[in-house]
């Protein structure tokens, strides 16, 4: 979390500032809610709806193409930003992908798809797309937060952790089993801590 804060708040060739409030806000918003909640919800839904087996994406829709395109663009943008030492920009780009994946959950409503056998194929595709987006994000996150990325790979059941595997949206193997879900980052009670 400290590494994440420093990398995201210290822009290239500029001064940064550190306050308790900004550390707690960024930690809770970015790490606990955006990233941690996304991974936990997705792994939990995989276990609940598919007994922990990574489903095959059998029923794609246009909304999926938007998520895939953003994941692939995120890879290219993060590479370009890292090459020019704009680490804070790379972090922002990566976490925008996690935000988009969270929005995708709201847009597709997997809990509604799970209610009918007729929409099972669509549910499979949604869960696969979420897991694959998380995997691509974790590959990019590995150079910034290696222990967190390793935990994500373990939870989503992925051995596709090399950088080149983030080039395209097909790295996760259907039929494999996800790992145990665990909170990556617990919410900090700001009032109590202060």
Tab-separated table of N, CA, C and O in Angstrom, residues 38-106:
chain	number	residue	atom	x	y	z
A	38	UNK	N	-13.220	-5.756	-6.404
A	38	UNK	CA	-13.383	-6.365	-7.729
A	38	UNK	C	-12.910	-7.819	-7.727
A	38	UNK	O	-13.631	-8.716	-8.182
A	39	UNK	N	-11.722	-8.055	-7.206
A	39	UNK	CA	-11.170	-9.413	-7.182
A	39	UNK	C	-12.039	-10.316	-6.305
A	39	UNK	O	-12.425	-11.421	-6.713
A	40	UNK	N	-12.379	-9.845	-5.122
A	40	UNK	CA	-13.173	-10.648	-4.195
A	40	UNK	C	-14.540	-10.991	-4.762
A	40	UNK	O	-14.968	-12.154	-4.713
A	41	UNK	N	-15.237	-10.003	-5.314
A	41	UNK	CA	-16.569	-10.246	-5.886
A	41	UNK	C	-16.500	-11.247	-7.030
A	41	UNK	O	-17.340	-12.146	-7.136
A	42	UNK	N	-15.509	-11.086	-7.886
A	42	UNK	CA	-15.417	-11.936	-9.072
A	42	UNK	C	-15.097	-13.382	-8.700
A	42	UNK	O	-15.728	-14.320	-9.212
A	43	UNK	N	-14.137	-13.579	-7.810
A	43	UNK	CA	-13.792	-14.941	-7.391
A	43	UNK	C	-14.972	-15.569	-6.649
A	43	UNK	O	-15.314	-16.740	-6.870
A	44	UNK	N	-15.629	-14.794	-5.807
A	44	UNK	CA	-16.795	-15.296	-5.074
A	44	UNK	C	-17.911	-15.709	-6.027
A	44	UNK	O	-18.537	-16.766	-5.848
A	45	UNK	N	-18.179	-14.896	-7.058
A	45	UNK	CA	-19.221	-15.248	-8.037
A	45	UNK	C	-18.829	-16.488	-8.828
A	45	UNK	O	-19.688	-17.318	-9.148
A	46	UNK	N	-17.539	-16.639	-9.135
A	46	UNK	CA	-17.081	-17.831	-9.856
A	46	UNK	C	-17.352	-19.081	-9.027
A	46	UNK	O	-17.808	-20.106	-9.545
A	47	UNK	N	-17.097	-18.988	-7.743
A	47	UNK	CA	-17.363	-20.126	-6.848
A	47	UNK	C	-18.865	-20.378	-6.717
A	47	UNK	O	-19.321	-21.526	-6.775
A	48	UNK	N	-19.618	-19.323	-6.555
A	48	UNK	CA	-21.059	-19.458	-6.333
A	48	UNK	C	-21.792	-19.995	-7.561
A	48	UNK	O	-22.635	-20.879	-7.455
A	49	UNK	N	-21.467	-19.472	-8.730
A	49	UNK	CA	-22.220	-19.815	-9.937
A	49	UNK	C	-21.635	-20.973	-10.734
A	49	UNK	O	-22.349	-21.625	-11.496
A	50	UNK	N	-20.320	-21.224	-10.576
A	50	UNK	CA	-19.676	-22.261	-11.391
A	50	UNK	C	-18.802	-23.205	-10.564
A	50	UNK	O	-17.894	-23.827	-11.102
A	51	UNK	N	-19.074	-23.295	-9.279
A	51	UNK	CA	-18.315	-24.172	-8.382
A	51	UNK	C	-16.812	-23.928	-8.458
A	51	UNK	O	-16.010	-24.859	-8.314
A	52	UNK	N	-16.425	-22.690	-8.738
A	52	UNK	CA	-15.012	-22.333	-8.767
A	52	UNK	C	-14.299	-22.649	-10.063
A	52	UNK	O	-13.095	-22.445	-10.175
A	53	UNK	N	-15.023	-23.160	-11.059
A	53	UNK	CA	-14.422	-23.500	-12.350
A	53	UNK	C	-14.503	-22.284	-13.274
A	53	UNK	O	-15.575	-21.695	-13.443
A	54	UNK	N	-13.387	-21.911	-13.871
A	54	UNK	CA	-13.375	-20.779	-14.805
A	54	UNK	C	-14.202	-21.156	-16.030
A	54	UNK	O	-13.885	-22.126	-16.729
A	55	UNK	N	-15.295	-20.412	-16.289
A	55	UNK	CA	-16.175	-20.776	-17.403
A	55	UNK	C	-15.622	-20.335	-18.758
A	55	UNK	O	-14.761	-19.462	-18.830
A	56	UNK	N	-16.154	-20.939	-19.797
A	56	UNK	CA	-15.789	-20.547	-21.162
A	56	UNK	C	-16.707	-19.420	-21.618
A	56	UNK	O	-17.909	-19.446	-21.344
A	57	UNK	N	-16.161	-18.430	-22.312
A	57	UNK	CA	-16.995	-17.329	-22.812
A	57	UNK	C	-17.739	-17.744	-24.075
A	57	UNK	O	-17.162	-17.783	-25.159
A	58	UNK	N	-19.005	-18.077	-23.940
A	58	UNK	CA	-19.752	-18.642	-25.071
A	58	UNK	C	-20.803	-17.704	-25.660
A	58	UNK	O	-21.390	-18.025	-26.686
A	59	UNK	N	-21.060	-16.573	-25.004
A	59	UNK	CA	-22.157	-15.722	-25.452
A	59	UNK	C	-21.739	-14.249	-25.408
A	59	UNK	O	-22.210	-13.480	-24.560
A	60	UNK	N	-20.865	-13.829	-26.329
A	60	UNK	CA	-20.364	-12.453	-26.304
A	60	UNK	C	-21.397	-11.426	-26.773
A	60	UNK	O	-22.302	-11.745	-27.535
A	61	UNK	N	-21.238	-10.213	-26.298
A	61	UNK	CA	-22.059	-9.068	-26.716
A	61	UNK	C	-21.140	-7.878	-26.944
A	61	UNK	O	-19.964	-7.903	-26.571
A	62	UNK	N	-21.695	-6.814	-27.521
A	62	UNK	CA	-20.898	-5.631	-27.851
A	62	UNK	C	-20.238	-5.017	-26.621
A	62	UNK	O	-19.115	-4.504	-26.700
A	63	UNK	N	-20.909	-5.078	-25.497
A	63	UNK	CA	-20.360	-4.528	-24.257
A	63	UNK	C	-19.030	-5.195	-23.898
A	63	UNK	O	-18.121	-4.548	-23.368
A	64	UNK	N	-18.898	-6.470	-24.223
A	64	UNK	CA	-17.664	-7.208	-23.949
A	64	UNK	C	-16.506	-6.657	-24.782
A	64	UNK	O	-15.375	-6.567	-24.307
A	65	UNK	N	-16.817	-6.296	-26.025
A	65	UNK	CA	-15.776	-5.765	-26.908
A	65	UNK	C	-15.187	-4.477	-26.347
A	65	UNK	O	-13.993	-4.224	-26.470
A	66	UNK	N	-16.031	-3.676	-25.727
A	66	UNK	CA	-15.573	-2.422	-25.131
A	66	UNK	C	-14.592	-2.702	-23.983
A	66	UNK	O	-13.547	-2.064	-23.874
A	67	UNK	N	-14.931	-3.679	-23.140
A	67	UNK	CA	-14.049	-4.040	-22.023
A	67	UNK	C	-12.736	-4.614	-22.545
A	67	UNK	O	-11.655	-4.253	-22.068
A	68	UNK	N	-12.815	-5.501	-23.531
A	68	UNK	CA	-11.607	-6.100	-24.105
A	68	UNK	C	-10.704	-5.041	-24.728
A	68	UNK	O	-9.484	-5.057	-24.537
A	69	UNK	N	-11.318	-4.119	-25.475
A	69	UNK	CA	-10.535	-3.063	-26.120
A	69	UNK	C	-9.838	-2.200	-25.076
A	69	UNK	O	-8.671	-1.820	-25.249
A	70	UNK	N	-10.533	-1.912	-23.981
A	70	UNK	CA	-9.911	-1.103	-22.942
A	70	UNK	C	-8.757	-1.857	-22.287
A	70	UNK	O	-7.716	-1.265	-21.990
A	71	UNK	N	-8.927	-3.152	-22.071
A	71	UNK	CA	-7.851	-3.946	-21.466
A	71	UNK	C	-6.616	-3.935	-22.357
A	71	UNK	O	-5.488	-3.740	-21.871
A	72	UNK	N	-6.804	-4.115	-23.640
A	72	UNK	CA	-5.675	-4.144	-24.561
A	72	UNK	C	-5.038	-2.760	-24.707
A	72	UNK	O	-3.817	-2.631	-24.791
A	73	UNK	N	-5.861	-1.716	-24.691
A	73	UNK	CA	-5.342	-0.347	-24.744
A	73	UNK	C	-4.591	-0.020	-23.456
A	73	UNK	O	-3.555	0.659	-23.486
A	74	UNK	N	-5.086	-0.509	-22.340
A	74	UNK	CA	-4.408	-0.279	-21.063
A	74	UNK	C	-2.999	-0.852	-21.104
A	74	UNK	O	-2.043	-0.208	-20.656
A	75	UNK	N	-2.865	-2.042	-21.667
A	75	UNK	CA	-1.534	-2.647	-21.800
A	75	UNK	C	-0.613	-1.718	-22.580
A	75	UNK	O	0.499	-1.409	-22.135
A	76	UNK	N	-1.060	-1.247	-23.746
A	76	UNK	CA	-0.224	-0.381	-24.591
A	76	UNK	C	0.093	0.935	-23.894
A	76	UNK	O	1.237	1.410	-23.928
A	77	UNK	N	-0.905	1.532	-23.257
A	77	UNK	CA	-0.702	2.820	-22.591
A	77	UNK	C	0.242	2.701	-21.399
A	77	UNK	O	1.121	3.540	-21.208
A	78	UNK	N	0.061	1.644	-20.594
A	78	UNK	CA	0.935	1.456	-19.428
A	78	UNK	C	2.375	1.236	-19.888
A	78	UNK	O	3.317	1.799	-19.311
A	79	UNK	N	2.579	0.450	-20.937
A	79	UNK	CA	3.936	0.230	-21.463
A	79	UNK	C	4.570	1.557	-21.881
A	79	UNK	O	5.721	1.839	-21.536
A	80	UNK	N	3.823	2.371	-22.619
A	80	UNK	CA	4.347	3.659	-23.084
A	80	UNK	C	4.660	4.584	-21.912
A	80	UNK	O	5.695	5.264	-21.891
A	81	UNK	N	3.783	4.602	-20.917
A	81	UNK	CA	3.999	5.470	-19.759
A	81	UNK	C	5.184	5.001	-18.921
A	81	UNK	O	5.973	5.819	-18.430
A	82	UNK	N	5.334	3.713	-18.757
A	82	UNK	CA	6.473	3.193	-18.005
A	82	UNK	C	7.791	3.465	-18.745
A	82	UNK	O	8.797	3.789	-18.124
A	83	UNK	N	7.766	3.361	-20.068
A	83	UNK	CA	8.974	3.608	-20.854
A	83	UNK	C	9.472	5.044	-20.710
A	83	UNK	O	10.660	5.314	-20.881
A	84	UNK	N	8.566	5.970	-20.419
A	84	UNK	CA	8.946	7.383	-20.257
A	84	UNK	C	8.969	7.797	-18.785
A	84	UNK	O	8.993	8.986	-18.477
A	85	UNK	N	8.941	6.808	-17.887
A	85	UNK	CA	9.035	7.033	-16.435
A	85	UNK	C	7.842	7.804	-15.854
A	85	UNK	O	7.964	8.402	-14.789
A	86	UNK	N	6.714	7.758	-16.533
A	86	UNK	CA	5.498	8.392	-16.015
A	86	UNK	C	4.703	7.342	-15.233
A	86	UNK	O	3.638	6.897	-15.656
A	87	UNK	N	5.274	6.972	-14.095
A	87	UNK	CA	4.736	5.868	-13.297
A	87	UNK	C	3.359	6.215	-12.739
A	87	UNK	O	2.448	5.388	-12.762
A	88	UNK	N	3.197	7.440	-12.240
A	88	UNK	CA	1.887	7.835	-11.681
A	88	UNK	C	0.802	7.756	-12.753
A	88	UNK	O	-0.326	7.333	-12.471
A	89	UNK	N	1.137	8.124	-13.984
A	89	UNK	CA	0.170	8.018	-15.080
A	89	UNK	C	-0.151	6.558	-15.384
A	89	UNK	O	-1.305	6.210	-15.668
A	90	UNK	N	0.863	5.700	-15.332
A	90	UNK	CA	0.643	4.274	-15.570
A	90	UNK	C	-0.281	3.687	-14.507
A	90	UNK	O	-1.178	2.898	-14.818
A	91	UNK	N	-0.064	4.074	-13.254
A	91	UNK	CA	-0.923	3.605	-12.161
A	91	UNK	C	-2.361	4.065	-12.391
A	91	UNK	O	-3.310	3.284	-12.261
A	92	UNK	N	-2.518	5.315	-12.764
A	92	UNK	CA	-3.867	5.853	-13.019
A	92	UNK	C	-4.548	5.114	-14.170
A	92	UNK	O	-5.735	4.767	-14.097
A	93	UNK	N	-3.800	4.850	-15.228
A	93	UNK	CA	-4.340	4.120	-16.377
A	93	UNK	C	-4.782	2.720	-15.967
A	93	UNK	O	-5.869	2.252	-16.339
A	94	UNK	N	-3.952	2.040	-15.189
A	94	UNK	CA	-4.262	0.683	-14.751
A	94	UNK	C	-5.502	0.658	-13.864
A	94	UNK	O	-6.391	-0.179	-14.042
A	95	UNK	N	-5.588	1.579	-12.926
A	95	UNK	CA	-6.724	1.574	-12.016
A	95	UNK	C	-8.010	2.039	-12.695
A	95	UNK	O	-9.108	1.721	-12.238
A	96	UNK	N	-7.894	2.745	-13.814
A	96	UNK	CA	-9.076	3.065	-14.622
A	96	UNK	C	-9.658	1.778	-15.214
A	96	UNK	O	-10.878	1.643	-15.357
A	97	UNK	N	-8.794	0.815	-15.543
A	97	UNK	CA	-9.270	-0.479	-16.047
A	97	UNK	C	-10.051	-1.212	-14.962
A	97	UNK	O	-11.107	-1.789	-15.230
A	98	UNK	N	-9.545	-1.195	-13.734
A	98	UNK	CA	-10.272	-1.830	-12.635
A	98	UNK	C	-11.630	-1.152	-12.417
A	98	UNK	O	-12.627	-1.819	-12.182
A	99	UNK	N	-11.658	0.167	-12.535
A	99	UNK	CA	-12.931	0.897	-12.398
A	99	UNK	C	-13.914	0.481	-13.489
A	99	UNK	O	-15.106	0.302	-13.234
A	100	UNK	N	-13.387	0.315	-14.709
A	100	UNK	CA	-14.246	-0.093	-15.823
A	100	UNK	C	-14.786	-1.495	-15.592
A	100	UNK	O	-15.946	-1.786	-15.914
A	101	UNK	N	-13.984	-2.377	-15.025
A	101	UNK	CA	-14.444	-3.735	-14.733
A	101	UNK	C	-15.543	-3.715	-13.671
A	101	UNK	O	-16.523	-4.464	-13.765
A	102	UNK	N	-15.401	-2.859	-12.670
A	102	UNK	CA	-16.457	-2.725	-11.663
A	102	UNK	C	-17.749	-2.212	-12.284
A	102	UNK	O	-18.843	-2.675	-11.953
A	103	UNK	N	-17.624	-1.271	-13.213
A	103	UNK	CA	-18.810	-0.754	-13.913
A	103	UNK	C	-19.440	-1.859	-14.761
A	103	UNK	O	-20.662	-1.963	-14.860
A	104	UNK	N	-18.603	-2.686	-15.363
A	104	UNK	CA	-19.076	-3.809	-16.184
A	104	UNK	C	-19.931	-4.765	-15.338
A	104	UNK	O	-20.944	-5.286	-15.822
A	105	UNK	N	-19.554	-4.963	-14.088
A	105	UNK	CA	-20.369	-5.794	-13.196
A	105	UNK	C	-21.754	-5.182	-13.034
A	105	UNK	O	-22.774	-5.871	-13.141
A	106	UNK	N	-21.789	-3.881	-12.803
A	106	UNK	CA	-23.083	-3.206	-12.650
A	106	UNK	C	-23.908	-3.275	-13.937
A	106	UNK	O	-25.125	-3.449	-13.899
